[in-house]
Short mmCIF file of C-alpha atoms in Angstrom, two decimals:
data_model
loop_
_atom_site.label_atom_id
_atom_site.label_comp_id
_atom_site.label_asym_id
_atom_site.label_seq_id
_atom_site.Cartn_x
_atom_site.Cartn_y
_atom_site.Cartn_z
CA MET A 1 10.39 21.85 24.72
CA SER A 2 11.98 18.47 24.13
CA HIS A 3 10.50 14.97 24.22
CA SER A 4 12.02 11.56 23.57
CA ILE A 5 11.02 8.89 21.07
CA SER A 6 12.74 5.56 20.67
CA ARG A 7 13.34 3.81 17.38
CA ARG A 8 11.39 0.95 19.00
CA GLY A 9 8.56 2.96 20.55
CA LEU A 10 7.33 6.11 22.24
CA ILE A 11 9.07 7.24 25.41
CA GLY A 12 7.47 9.68 27.82
CA PRO A 13 4.09 11.45 27.92
CA GLY A 14 5.09 14.44 25.82
CA ALA A 15 4.89 12.76 22.41
CA ALA A 16 1.11 12.77 22.31
CA ALA A 17 0.90 14.30 18.84
CA LEU A 18 2.97 11.55 17.30
CA ALA A 19 1.34 8.87 19.41
CA LEU A 20 -1.90 9.72 17.62
CA SER A 21 -0.37 8.84 14.24
CA PRO A 22 -1.26 5.14 14.17
CA GLY A 23 -4.86 5.99 15.03
CA LEU A 24 -5.11 8.71 12.42
CA ALA A 25 -3.26 6.96 9.63
CA ARG A 26 -5.42 5.05 7.18
CA ALA A 27 -4.00 2.75 4.54
CA THR A 28 -6.06 2.69 1.38
CA THR A 29 -5.51 2.30 -2.33
CA LEU A 30 -4.81 5.30 -4.49
CA ASP A 31 -7.43 3.90 -6.86
CA SER A 32 -10.15 4.54 -4.29
CA LEU A 33 -8.90 8.05 -3.54
CA LEU A 34 -8.70 9.08 -7.20
CA GLY A 35 -11.96 7.61 -8.36
CA GLY A 36 -11.12 4.13 -9.54
CA ASP A 37 -9.75 4.81 -13.02
CA HIS A 38 -6.04 4.37 -12.35
CA LEU A 39 -5.67 0.66 -11.74
CA PRO A 40 -7.10 -2.47 -13.36
CA PRO A 41 -10.44 -3.40 -11.76
CA PRO A 42 -9.90 -5.80 -8.86
CA VAL A 43 -10.98 -9.38 -9.29
CA ASN A 44 -11.78 -11.80 -6.54
CA LYS A 45 -9.15 -14.37 -7.37
CA PRO A 46 -6.61 -15.87 -5.00
CA LEU A 47 -2.96 -15.11 -5.51
CA PRO A 48 -1.47 -17.73 -7.86
CA LYS A 49 0.94 -20.22 -6.43
CA PRO A 50 4.59 -19.79 -7.40
CA ALA A 51 5.86 -22.13 -10.08
CA THR A 52 8.29 -23.50 -7.48
CA PRO A 53 6.62 -23.81 -4.05
CA PRO A 54 8.38 -22.01 -1.20
CA ALA A 55 10.69 -24.29 0.68
CA GLU A 56 9.22 -23.37 4.04
CA ASN A 57 7.24 -20.83 6.01
CA ILE A 58 9.17 -19.72 9.11
CA GLN A 59 6.64 -18.26 11.49
CA GLY A 60 7.20 -15.86 14.35
CA VAL A 61 4.96 -14.30 16.98
CA ALA A 62 4.44 -11.05 18.85
CA ASP A 63 6.58 -10.42 21.91
CA ALA A 64 5.56 -8.76 25.18
CA GLU A 65 5.95 -5.30 23.57
CA ASN A 66 3.71 -6.28 20.62
CA ARG A 67 6.64 -6.43 18.19
CA LEU A 68 6.69 -9.28 15.70
CA THR A 69 9.72 -11.51 16.22
CA VAL A 70 10.96 -14.73 14.65
CA GLU A 71 12.61 -17.71 16.33
CA THR A 72 16.29 -17.86 15.38
CA TRP A 73 18.99 -20.44 16.14
CA LEU A 74 22.64 -19.43 16.46
CA ASN A 75 25.19 -22.17 15.94
CA GLY A 76 22.44 -24.71 16.53
CA LYS A 77 21.36 -23.22 19.86
CA GLY A 78 18.17 -21.37 20.66
CA PRO A 79 15.57 -20.37 19.96
CA PHE A 80 16.31 -16.69 20.33
CA ARG A 81 13.83 -13.92 19.51
CA PHE A 82 15.00 -11.67 16.67
CA ILE A 83 13.38 -8.59 15.13
CA VAL A 84 13.46 -8.29 11.34
CA ASP A 85 14.97 -4.94 10.39
CA THR A 86 14.56 -4.09 6.70
CA GLY A 87 16.43 -0.81 7.18
CA ALA A 88 19.66 -2.38 8.44
CA ASP A 89 22.42 -3.68 6.18
CA ARG A 90 23.84 -5.93 8.89
CA SER A 91 22.37 -8.23 11.50
CA CYS A 92 23.43 -7.84 15.11
CA ILE A 93 23.06 -9.77 18.34
CA ALA A 94 22.96 -8.89 22.00
CA GLN A 95 26.21 -9.05 23.92
CA GLU A 96 24.48 -11.23 26.52
CA VAL A 97 23.47 -13.77 23.87
CA ALA A 98 27.04 -13.99 22.55
CA ALA A 99 28.34 -14.52 26.08
CA SER A 100 25.81 -17.28 26.76
CA LEU A 101 27.03 -19.08 23.61
CA GLY A 102 30.68 -18.69 24.56
CA LEU A 103 31.42 -16.61 21.46
CA VAL A 104 34.72 -14.73 21.66
CA PRO A 105 34.91 -11.31 19.94
CA ASP A 106 37.54 -11.30 17.20
CA GLU A 107 37.58 -7.75 15.81
CA SER A 108 36.17 -4.27 16.25
CA VAL A 109 33.69 -2.65 13.84
CA ILE A 110 31.72 0.56 13.60
CA VAL A 111 27.94 0.27 13.93
CA GLN A 112 25.97 3.13 12.40
CA GLY A 113 22.73 3.95 14.19
CA ILE A 114 20.14 6.61 13.50
CA ALA A 115 21.77 9.05 15.89
CA ARG A 116 25.42 8.08 16.04
CA ALA A 117 28.07 5.57 15.02
CA VAL A 118 29.69 3.57 17.80
CA PRO A 119 32.59 1.11 17.93
CA ALA A 120 31.53 -2.43 18.74
CA GLN A 121 33.08 -5.84 19.02
CA SER A 122 31.96 -8.51 16.59
CA VAL A 123 31.80 -12.29 16.58
CA GLN A 124 31.79 -14.86 13.80
CA ILE A 125 28.55 -16.90 13.67
CA ASP A 126 28.91 -20.30 12.03
CA SER A 127 25.19 -20.37 11.21
CA ILE A 128 22.12 -18.23 11.72
CA ARG A 129 19.08 -20.43 11.11
CA MET A 130 15.38 -19.69 10.78
CA GLY A 131 13.52 -22.94 10.25
CA ARG A 132 15.52 -24.82 7.62
CA SER A 133 16.91 -21.65 6.07
CA ALA A 134 20.40 -20.75 7.22
CA VAL A 135 23.13 -18.21 6.55
CA THR A 136 26.65 -19.38 7.37
CA ASP A 137 29.92 -17.74 8.33
CA LEU A 138 28.43 -14.36 9.15
CA PRO A 139 30.30 -11.71 11.17
CA VAL A 140 27.88 -9.80 13.41
CA PRO A 141 28.43 -6.85 15.74
CA LEU A 142 27.45 -6.98 19.41
CA LEU A 143 25.30 -4.40 21.18
CA PRO A 144 23.84 -4.36 24.69
CA ARG A 145 20.49 -6.10 24.95
CA ALA A 146 19.12 -3.04 26.73
CA TRP A 147 19.73 -1.04 23.54
CA LEU A 148 18.27 -3.65 21.21
CA GLY A 149 15.28 -4.63 23.31
CA ALA A 150 15.58 -8.12 21.81
CA ASP A 151 18.06 -10.97 21.39
CA GLY A 152 19.08 -9.49 18.06
CA TYR A 153 18.09 -7.98 14.73
CA LEU A 154 18.05 -9.73 11.34
CA GLY A 155 19.27 -7.33 8.66
CA LEU A 156 19.56 -7.44 4.89
CA ASP A 157 22.59 -9.73 5.07
CA VAL A 158 20.16 -12.47 6.18
CA ILE A 159 16.78 -11.60 4.64
CA ASP A 160 17.83 -10.44 1.16
CA ASN A 161 16.31 -12.70 -1.55
CA LYS A 162 13.59 -13.76 0.90
CA ALA A 163 9.94 -12.70 1.25
CA VAL A 164 9.06 -11.37 4.70
CA THR A 165 5.39 -11.04 5.70
CA PHE A 166 4.13 -9.08 8.70
CA ASP A 167 0.65 -10.41 9.50
CA PHE A 168 -0.77 -7.88 11.92
CA GLU A 169 -4.23 -9.44 12.07
CA ASN A 170 -2.82 -12.70 13.41
CA GLN A 171 0.25 -11.19 15.12
CA ARG A 172 2.60 -13.36 13.12
CA LEU A 173 5.77 -12.85 11.11
CA THR A 174 6.69 -15.19 8.25
CA ILE A 175 9.94 -15.57 6.31
CA GLN A 176 9.94 -17.71 3.19
CA ASP A 177 11.58 -18.04 -0.20
CA SER A 178 10.86 -15.29 -2.70
CA GLY A 179 7.81 -15.74 -4.90
CA GLY A 180 10.00 -16.18 -7.97
CA ASP A 181 8.31 -15.55 -11.31
CA ALA A 182 4.70 -15.97 -10.15
CA ARG A 183 2.44 -13.25 -11.55
CA TRP A 184 0.47 -11.18 -9.04
CA VAL A 185 -3.28 -10.90 -9.71
CA PRO A 186 -5.11 -7.85 -8.28
CA VAL A 187 -7.72 -8.56 -5.62
CA ALA A 188 -10.16 -6.24 -3.91
CA ASP A 189 -8.36 -5.85 -0.60
CA GLN A 190 -4.72 -5.97 -1.77
CA ALA A 191 -2.26 -3.73 -3.56
CA LEU A 192 1.13 -4.23 -5.17
CA VAL A 193 3.98 -1.69 -5.30
CA ARG A 194 7.04 -2.42 -7.42
CA VAL A 195 10.37 -1.12 -6.11
CA ASN A 196 13.91 -0.63 -7.41
CA GLY A 197 17.32 -1.31 -5.94
CA SER A 198 19.89 -3.97 -5.17
CA ASN A 199 21.43 -5.74 -2.20
CA GLY A 200 18.17 -5.44 -0.32
CA ARG A 201 18.00 -1.64 -0.52
CA LEU A 202 14.64 -1.44 -2.25
CA THR A 203 13.23 2.03 -2.87
CA ALA A 204 9.81 3.03 -4.13
CA VAL A 205 10.40 5.86 -6.59
CA ASN A 206 6.71 6.35 -7.42
CA SER A 207 5.95 8.00 -4.08
CA SER A 208 4.84 11.39 -2.83
CA VAL A 209 3.90 13.35 0.27
CA ASP A 210 1.02 15.80 -0.26
CA GLY A 211 1.87 15.87 -3.96
CA VAL A 212 5.63 16.34 -3.51
CA HIS A 213 7.62 13.60 -5.23
CA ALA A 214 9.71 11.58 -2.76
CA TYR A 215 11.72 8.39 -2.50
CA ALA A 216 10.42 5.93 0.08
CA PHE A 217 11.74 2.75 1.65
CA ILE A 218 10.47 0.40 4.34
CA ASP A 219 12.19 0.27 7.73
CA THR A 220 10.55 -2.37 9.93
CA GLY A 221 13.14 -1.76 12.64
CA ALA A 222 11.75 1.74 13.11
CA GLU A 223 8.62 2.31 15.16
CA ILE A 224 7.92 5.69 13.55
CA THR A 225 7.90 7.13 10.03
CA ILE A 226 10.47 9.84 9.30
CA GLY A 227 11.17 12.19 6.40
CA ASN A 228 14.26 14.30 5.77
CA THR A 229 14.51 18.09 5.66
CA ARG A 230 14.84 18.04 1.85
CA LEU A 231 11.31 16.66 1.80
CA PHE A 232 10.02 19.23 4.26
CA ALA A 233 11.65 22.08 2.31
CA GLU A 234 9.61 21.09 -0.74
CA LEU A 235 6.46 20.75 1.36
CA ALA A 236 7.08 24.18 2.88
CA LYS A 237 6.97 25.73 -0.59
CA GLN A 238 3.28 24.83 -0.70
CA GLY A 239 2.54 25.99 2.83
CA ALA A 240 3.45 23.07 5.09
CA LYS A 241 4.38 23.94 8.66
CA TYR A 242 5.51 22.11 11.75
CA MET A 243 2.73 21.30 14.21
CA SER A 244 4.59 23.06 17.05
CA ASP A 245 8.00 24.29 18.15
CA ASP A 246 8.51 21.11 20.20
CA VAL A 247 11.69 19.17 19.46
CA ILE A 248 11.52 15.37 19.52
CA GLN A 249 14.54 13.35 20.63
CA LEU A 250 14.94 10.23 18.48
CA LEU A 251 16.76 7.44 20.30
CA GLY A 252 18.47 4.66 18.35
CA VAL A 253 19.82 1.20 19.12
CA THR A 254 23.37 2.59 19.26
CA GLY A 255 22.37 5.13 21.91
CA GLY A 256 22.60 8.86 21.48
CA ALA A 257 19.81 11.04 20.19
CA ALA A 258 18.89 12.93 17.04
CA GLU A 259 16.46 15.83 16.94
CA GLY A 260 13.27 15.96 14.93
CA ARG A 261 10.05 17.94 14.61
CA ILE A 262 6.52 16.84 13.74
CA ALA A 263 4.71 17.96 10.59
CA GLN A 264 1.07 17.28 9.80
CA VAL A 265 0.53 15.70 6.38
CA GLU A 266 -2.62 14.78 4.54
CA ARG A 267 -1.45 11.97 2.28
CA ILE A 268 1.65 9.84 1.94
CA ARG A 269 1.52 7.83 -1.28
CA VAL A 270 3.69 4.79 -1.98
CA GLY A 271 2.79 3.49 -5.42
CA SER A 272 -0.94 2.72 -5.35
CA VAL A 273 -1.12 2.79 -1.54
CA ALA A 274 -1.90 5.92 0.47
CA PHE A 275 -1.60 6.66 4.18
CA VAL A 276 -3.87 9.59 4.95
CA HIS A 277 -4.37 12.15 7.74
CA SER A 278 -1.29 11.51 9.81
CA ALA A 279 1.87 13.04 11.22
CA LEU A 280 5.43 12.76 9.94
CA VAL A 281 8.62 13.32 11.92
CA ILE A 282 11.23 15.38 10.06
CA SER A 283 14.88 14.65 10.82
CA ASP A 284 18.09 14.26 8.81
CA LEU A 285 19.09 10.82 10.05
CA SER A 286 22.22 9.08 8.80
CA VAL A 287 20.13 6.25 7.32
CA PHE A 288 19.16 8.59 4.45
CA ASP A 289 22.83 9.06 3.60
CA VAL A 290 23.47 5.31 3.83
CA TRP A 291 20.67 4.72 1.31
CA GLY A 292 21.98 7.47 -0.98
CA LEU A 293 18.96 9.71 -0.35
CA ALA A 294 20.40 12.49 1.81
CA HIS A 295 20.13 15.04 -1.02
CA LYS A 296 16.70 13.97 -2.28
CA PRO A 297 13.23 14.36 -0.76
CA ALA A 298 12.87 11.03 1.03
CA LEU A 299 11.18 9.19 3.86
CA PHE A 300 11.14 5.75 5.39
CA ILE A 301 7.90 4.03 6.34
CA GLY A 302 8.00 2.74 9.90
CA MET A 303 5.83 0.31 11.78
CA ASN A 304 3.31 2.92 12.94
CA PHE A 305 2.06 3.20 9.33
CA LEU A 306 2.56 -0.43 8.38
CA ARG A 307 0.41 -1.59 11.30
CA THR A 308 -2.60 0.20 9.82
CA THR A 309 -2.71 -2.60 7.22
CA ALA A 310 -3.84 -6.15 7.87
CA GLN A 311 -0.73 -7.63 6.28
CA PHE A 312 2.40 -6.42 4.57
CA THR A 313 4.99 -8.35 2.54
CA ILE A 314 8.36 -7.23 1.23
CA ASP A 315 9.60 -9.66 -1.41
CA TYR A 316 13.26 -9.03 -2.11
CA GLY A 317 13.54 -11.50 -4.96
CA ARG A 318 10.61 -10.04 -6.90
CA LYS A 319 11.30 -6.45 -5.74
CA GLU A 320 7.71 -5.99 -4.64
CA LEU A 321 5.78 -4.59 -1.70
CA ARG A 322 2.40 -6.25 -1.18
CA PHE A 323 -0.27 -4.78 1.09
CA LYS A 324 -3.47 -6.36 2.38
CA PHE A 325 -5.95 -3.94 3.90
CA ALA A 326 -7.72 -4.38 7.21
CA SER A 327 -11.44 -5.22 6.92
CA ASN A 328 -12.41 -2.24 9.07
CA LEU A 329 -10.61 0.02 6.61
CA ARG A 330 -12.40 -1.17 3.48
CA LEU A 331 -12.24 1.57 0.97
CA ALA A 332 -14.57 4.47 0.34
CA ARG A 333 -14.12 6.87 -2.51
CA ALA A 334 -12.71 10.25 -1.58
#
Protein backbone atom coordinates (compact mmCIF):
# COMPACT_ATOMS: atom_id res chain seq x y z
CA MET A 1 0.00 0.00 0.00
CA SER A 2 1.22 3.50 -0.77
CA HIS A 3 0.28 6.85 0.74
CA SER A 4 1.51 10.38 0.07
CA ILE A 5 3.05 12.91 2.43
CA SER A 6 4.18 16.37 1.44
CA ARG A 7 7.26 18.10 2.78
CA ARG A 8 4.77 20.81 3.84
CA GLY A 9 2.05 18.59 5.29
CA LEU A 10 0.06 15.37 5.20
CA ILE A 11 -1.72 14.46 1.98
CA GLY A 12 -4.54 11.93 1.90
CA PRO A 13 -6.31 9.87 4.59
CA GLY A 14 -3.90 6.94 4.57
CA ALA A 15 -1.14 8.54 6.64
CA ALA A 16 -3.00 8.20 9.91
CA ALA A 17 -0.10 6.60 11.75
CA LEU A 18 2.21 9.49 11.02
CA ALA A 19 -0.52 12.06 11.54
CA LEU A 20 -0.64 10.90 15.16
CA SER A 21 3.02 11.85 15.66
CA PRO A 22 2.50 15.46 16.77
CA GLY A 23 -0.06 14.32 19.33
CA LEU A 24 2.12 11.54 20.65
CA ALA A 25 5.41 13.40 20.67
CA ARG A 26 6.34 15.07 23.93
CA ALA A 27 9.25 17.44 24.28
CA THR A 28 10.90 17.27 27.67
CA THR A 29 14.35 17.64 29.15
CA LEU A 30 16.64 14.68 29.43
CA ASP A 31 17.28 15.80 32.99
CA SER A 32 13.70 14.97 33.94
CA LEU A 33 13.81 11.60 32.19
CA LEU A 34 17.08 10.53 33.83
CA GLY A 35 16.34 11.69 37.33
CA GLY A 36 17.68 15.21 37.51
CA ASP A 37 21.38 14.59 38.09
CA HIS A 38 22.71 15.37 34.62
CA LEU A 39 22.27 19.11 34.29
CA PRO A 40 22.82 22.07 36.61
CA PRO A 41 19.70 22.73 38.70
CA PRO A 42 17.42 25.22 36.94
CA VAL A 43 17.13 28.68 38.38
CA ASN A 44 14.28 31.07 37.85
CA LYS A 45 16.27 33.85 36.24
CA PRO A 46 15.51 35.59 32.98
CA LEU A 47 17.85 35.15 30.07
CA PRO A 48 20.55 37.85 30.24
CA LYS A 49 20.49 40.57 27.64
CA PRO A 50 23.23 40.43 25.01
CA ALA A 51 26.10 42.83 25.50
CA THR A 52 25.08 44.45 22.20
CA PRO A 53 21.28 44.68 21.88
CA PRO A 54 19.80 43.08 18.76
CA ALA A 55 19.32 45.59 16.00
CA GLU A 56 15.71 44.60 15.44
CA ASN A 57 13.08 41.93 15.90
CA ILE A 58 11.46 41.05 12.56
CA GLN A 59 8.16 39.41 13.37
CA GLY A 60 6.08 37.12 11.22
CA VAL A 61 2.72 35.41 11.63
CA ALA A 62 0.95 32.16 10.84
CA ASP A 63 -0.55 31.77 7.38
CA ALA A 64 -3.82 30.08 6.42
CA GLU A 65 -2.13 26.64 6.63
CA ASN A 66 -0.80 27.37 10.15
CA ARG A 67 2.78 27.74 8.92
CA LEU A 68 4.86 30.54 10.41
CA THR A 69 5.91 33.03 7.74
CA VAL A 70 7.80 36.32 7.76
CA GLU A 71 7.12 39.46 5.73
CA THR A 72 9.82 39.91 3.10
CA TRP A 73 10.49 42.73 0.62
CA LEU A 74 12.13 42.05 -2.74
CA ASN A 75 13.81 44.99 -4.42
CA GLY A 76 11.81 47.29 -2.16
CA LYS A 77 8.44 45.77 -3.09
CA GLY A 78 6.16 43.66 -0.94
CA PRO A 79 5.46 42.43 1.56
CA PHE A 80 5.63 38.83 0.43
CA ARG A 81 5.14 35.85 2.73
CA PHE A 82 8.24 33.66 3.02
CA ILE A 83 8.82 30.42 4.94
CA VAL A 84 12.11 30.07 6.81
CA ASP A 85 13.81 26.84 5.74
CA THR A 86 16.78 25.90 7.92
CA GLY A 87 17.43 22.80 5.81
CA ALA A 88 17.97 24.67 2.53
CA ASP A 89 21.29 26.17 1.45
CA ARG A 90 19.64 28.58 -0.96
CA SER A 91 16.58 30.79 -0.87
CA CYS A 92 14.05 30.55 -3.67
CA ILE A 93 11.03 32.50 -4.86
CA ALA A 94 7.87 31.67 -6.75
CA GLN A 95 7.91 32.14 -10.50
CA GLU A 96 4.72 34.21 -10.19
CA VAL A 97 6.39 36.61 -7.74
CA ALA A 98 9.35 37.12 -10.08
CA ALA A 99 6.99 37.81 -12.98
CA SER A 100 5.02 40.36 -10.94
CA LEU A 101 8.28 42.20 -10.20
CA GLY A 102 9.37 42.14 -13.83
CA LEU A 103 12.47 40.08 -13.04
CA VAL A 104 14.06 38.50 -16.11
CA PRO A 105 15.74 35.08 -15.66
CA ASP A 106 19.44 35.26 -16.49
CA GLU A 107 20.76 31.70 -16.10
CA SER A 108 19.76 28.12 -15.41
CA VAL A 109 20.59 26.25 -12.19
CA ILE A 110 19.88 22.87 -10.66
CA VAL A 111 17.63 22.84 -7.59
CA GLN A 112 18.02 19.80 -5.35
CA GLY A 113 14.84 18.73 -3.58
CA ILE A 114 14.17 15.85 -1.23
CA ALA A 115 13.03 13.59 -4.06
CA ARG A 116 14.77 14.88 -7.17
CA ALA A 117 16.93 17.59 -8.70
CA VAL A 118 15.32 19.78 -11.34
CA PRO A 119 16.63 22.47 -13.68
CA ALA A 120 15.29 25.92 -12.90
CA GLN A 121 15.74 29.46 -14.08
CA SER A 122 17.17 31.99 -11.65
CA VAL A 123 16.98 35.74 -11.20
CA GLN A 124 19.26 38.24 -9.54
CA ILE A 125 17.65 39.99 -6.54
CA ASP A 126 19.13 43.39 -5.71
CA SER A 127 17.91 43.12 -2.12
CA ILE A 128 15.95 40.73 0.06
CA ARG A 129 14.84 42.64 3.14
CA MET A 130 13.23 41.58 6.41
CA GLY A 131 12.63 44.65 8.54
CA ARG A 132 15.86 46.65 8.35
CA SER A 133 18.00 43.59 7.70
CA ALA A 134 18.84 43.01 4.06
CA VAL A 135 20.90 40.71 1.86
CA THR A 136 21.98 42.20 -1.46
CA ASP A 137 22.90 40.87 -4.88
CA LEU A 138 21.53 37.38 -4.32
CA PRO A 139 20.84 34.94 -7.17
CA VAL A 140 17.74 32.87 -6.43
CA PRO A 141 16.12 30.01 -8.34
CA LEU A 142 12.47 30.12 -9.40
CA LEU A 143 9.92 27.39 -8.69
CA PRO A 144 6.16 27.28 -9.26
CA ARG A 145 4.16 28.73 -6.40
CA ALA A 146 2.02 25.59 -6.41
CA TRP A 147 5.13 23.60 -5.44
CA LEU A 148 6.29 26.04 -2.78
CA GLY A 149 2.92 26.78 -1.24
CA ALA A 150 4.26 30.26 -0.43
CA ASP A 151 5.80 33.31 -2.09
CA GLY A 152 9.22 31.87 -1.35
CA TYR A 153 11.61 30.22 1.09
CA LEU A 154 14.43 31.90 3.02
CA GLY A 155 17.43 29.57 3.16
CA LEU A 156 20.81 29.65 4.87
CA ASP A 157 22.15 32.19 2.38
CA VAL A 158 19.87 34.73 4.11
CA ILE A 159 19.45 33.54 7.72
CA ASP A 160 23.02 32.42 8.52
CA ASN A 161 24.48 34.49 11.40
CA LYS A 162 20.95 35.36 12.55
CA ALA A 163 18.80 33.98 15.38
CA VAL A 164 15.43 32.64 14.24
CA THR A 165 12.69 32.01 16.82
CA PHE A 166 9.53 30.00 16.18
CA ASP A 167 7.01 31.04 18.85
CA PHE A 168 4.28 28.43 18.59
CA GLU A 169 2.32 29.69 21.60
CA ASN A 170 1.80 33.08 19.97
CA GLN A 171 1.97 31.87 16.35
CA ARG A 172 4.84 34.21 15.56
CA LEU A 173 8.20 33.94 13.85
CA THR A 174 11.05 36.30 14.74
CA ILE A 175 14.38 36.93 13.01
CA GLN A 176 16.99 39.01 14.80
CA ASP A 177 20.72 39.42 15.18
CA SER A 178 22.58 36.58 16.86
CA GLY A 179 22.87 36.72 20.63
CA GLY A 180 26.61 37.30 20.39
CA ASP A 181 28.62 36.47 23.51
CA ALA A 182 25.75 36.60 26.02
CA ARG A 183 25.86 33.67 28.44
CA TRP A 184 22.76 31.47 28.65
CA VAL A 185 21.41 30.86 32.16
CA PRO A 186 19.34 27.68 32.74
CA VAL A 187 15.69 28.22 33.64
CA ALA A 188 13.03 25.72 34.64
CA ASP A 189 11.14 25.54 31.37
CA GLN A 190 14.02 25.96 28.88
CA ALA A 191 16.89 23.91 27.52
CA LEU A 192 20.01 24.67 25.51
CA VAL A 193 21.66 22.39 22.93
CA ARG A 194 25.03 23.34 21.48
CA VAL A 195 25.68 22.36 17.87
CA ASN A 196 28.62 22.16 15.48
CA GLY A 197 29.11 23.16 11.87
CA SER A 198 29.70 26.05 9.50
CA ASN A 199 27.89 28.00 6.80
CA GLY A 200 24.61 27.44 8.59
CA ARG A 201 24.81 23.64 8.51
CA LEU A 202 24.56 23.11 12.26
CA THR A 203 24.47 19.53 13.49
CA ALA A 204 23.81 18.21 16.97
CA VAL A 205 26.32 15.40 17.51
CA ASN A 206 25.13 14.59 21.04
CA SER A 207 21.93 12.93 19.82
CA SER A 208 20.40 9.47 19.84
CA VAL A 209 17.31 7.50 18.88
CA ASP A 210 16.36 4.80 21.40
CA GLY A 211 19.96 4.74 22.59
CA VAL A 212 21.53 4.60 19.10
CA HIS A 213 23.95 7.48 18.52
CA ALA A 214 22.85 9.71 15.64
CA TYR A 215 23.57 13.07 14.06
CA ALA A 216 20.62 15.45 14.03
CA PHE A 217 19.86 18.76 12.36
CA ILE A 218 16.83 21.03 12.25
CA ASP A 219 14.81 21.37 9.05
CA THR A 220 12.00 23.90 9.52
CA GLY A 221 11.04 23.56 5.87
CA ALA A 222 10.02 19.96 6.52
CA GLU A 223 6.67 19.16 8.08
CA ILE A 224 7.78 15.70 9.22
CA THR A 225 10.83 14.20 10.94
CA ILE A 226 12.87 11.72 8.90
CA GLY A 227 15.79 9.39 9.61
CA ASN A 228 17.99 7.55 7.13
CA THR A 229 18.32 3.79 6.65
CA ARG A 230 21.75 3.80 8.35
CA LEU A 231 19.94 4.87 11.50
CA PHE A 232 17.24 2.24 11.11
CA ALA A 233 19.84 -0.49 10.49
CA GLU A 234 21.36 0.27 13.89
CA LEU A 235 17.93 0.37 15.52
CA ALA A 236 17.05 -2.97 13.92
CA LYS A 237 20.02 -4.58 15.67
CA GLN A 238 18.18 -4.01 18.95
CA GLY A 239 14.81 -5.17 17.66
CA ALA A 240 13.26 -2.14 15.96
CA LYS A 241 10.71 -2.87 13.25
CA TYR A 242 8.59 -0.90 10.85
CA MET A 243 5.02 -0.29 12.00
CA SER A 244 3.61 -1.83 8.80
CA ASP A 245 4.46 -2.74 5.23
CA ASP A 246 2.88 0.50 4.00
CA VAL A 247 5.09 2.70 1.84
CA ILE A 248 4.83 6.47 2.27
CA GLN A 249 5.38 8.77 -0.71
CA LEU A 250 7.34 11.87 0.32
CA LEU A 251 6.63 14.84 -1.94
CA GLY A 252 9.10 17.72 -2.16
CA VAL A 253 9.03 21.29 -3.43
CA THR A 254 10.78 20.22 -6.64
CA GLY A 255 8.08 17.65 -7.37
CA GLY A 256 8.67 13.95 -7.65
CA ALA A 257 8.41 11.52 -4.78
CA ALA A 258 10.69 9.50 -2.53
CA GLU A 259 9.60 6.40 -0.65
CA GLY A 260 9.68 5.96 3.10
CA ARG A 261 8.35 3.70 5.84
CA ILE A 262 7.25 4.47 9.39
CA ALA A 263 9.04 3.15 12.47
CA GLN A 264 7.82 3.50 16.04
CA VAL A 265 10.42 4.97 18.39
CA GLU A 266 10.34 5.57 22.11
CA ARG A 267 12.79 8.43 22.51
CA ILE A 268 14.62 10.83 20.22
CA ARG A 269 17.25 12.76 22.16
CA VAL A 270 18.87 15.97 20.93
CA GLY A 271 21.31 17.13 23.58
CA SER A 272 19.30 17.56 26.79
CA VAL A 273 15.95 17.55 24.96
CA ALA A 274 13.92 14.40 24.33
CA PHE A 275 10.92 13.75 22.09
CA VAL A 276 9.18 10.64 23.39
CA HIS A 277 6.62 8.10 22.16
CA SER A 278 6.42 9.04 18.52
CA ALA A 279 6.89 7.82 14.97
CA LEU A 280 9.81 8.38 12.62
CA VAL A 281 9.78 8.13 8.83
CA ILE A 282 12.78 6.28 7.40
CA SER A 283 14.00 7.33 3.96
CA ASP A 284 17.36 7.97 2.29
CA LEU A 285 16.71 11.50 1.09
CA SER A 286 19.34 13.49 -0.79
CA VAL A 287 19.45 16.09 2.00
CA PHE A 288 21.47 13.64 4.11
CA ASP A 289 24.10 13.47 1.38
CA VAL A 290 24.12 17.27 1.03
CA TRP A 291 24.82 17.57 4.77
CA GLY A 292 27.54 14.91 4.60
CA LEU A 293 25.51 12.42 6.66
CA ALA A 294 24.49 9.81 4.10
CA HIS A 295 26.85 7.20 5.57
CA LYS A 296 26.12 7.94 9.23
CA PRO A 297 23.05 7.29 11.38
CA ALA A 298 21.23 10.60 11.03
CA LEU A 299 17.87 12.33 11.16
CA PHE A 300 16.44 15.78 10.69
CA ILE A 301 13.90 17.23 13.10
CA GLY A 302 10.87 18.58 11.28
CA MET A 303 8.06 20.85 12.37
CA ASN A 304 5.84 18.04 13.70
CA PHE A 305 8.30 17.60 16.60
CA LEU A 306 9.26 21.25 16.98
CA ARG A 307 5.61 22.26 17.39
CA THR A 308 5.39 20.19 20.57
CA THR A 309 7.46 22.92 22.24
CA ALA A 310 6.22 26.38 23.16
CA GLN A 311 9.14 28.10 21.46
CA PHE A 312 12.25 27.13 19.57
CA THR A 313 15.27 29.25 18.57
CA ILE A 314 18.17 28.40 16.28
CA ASP A 315 20.99 30.88 16.80
CA TYR A 316 23.50 30.56 13.99
CA GLY A 317 26.01 33.00 15.43
CA ARG A 318 26.20 31.26 18.81
CA LYS A 319 25.67 27.76 17.32
CA GLU A 320 22.89 27.01 19.77
CA LEU A 321 19.43 25.50 19.78
CA ARG A 322 17.18 26.86 22.53
CA PHE A 323 13.90 25.20 23.51
CA LYS A 324 11.10 26.52 25.70
CA PHE A 325 8.60 23.92 26.83
CA ALA A 326 4.84 24.26 26.66
CA SER A 327 3.14 24.77 30.05
CA ASN A 328 0.88 21.76 29.52
CA LEU A 329 3.99 19.62 29.08
CA ARG A 330 5.71 20.59 32.31
CA LEU A 331 8.03 17.84 33.24
CA ALA A 332 7.45 14.74 35.31
CA ARG A 333 10.20 12.34 36.21
CA ALA A 334 10.23 9.11 34.24
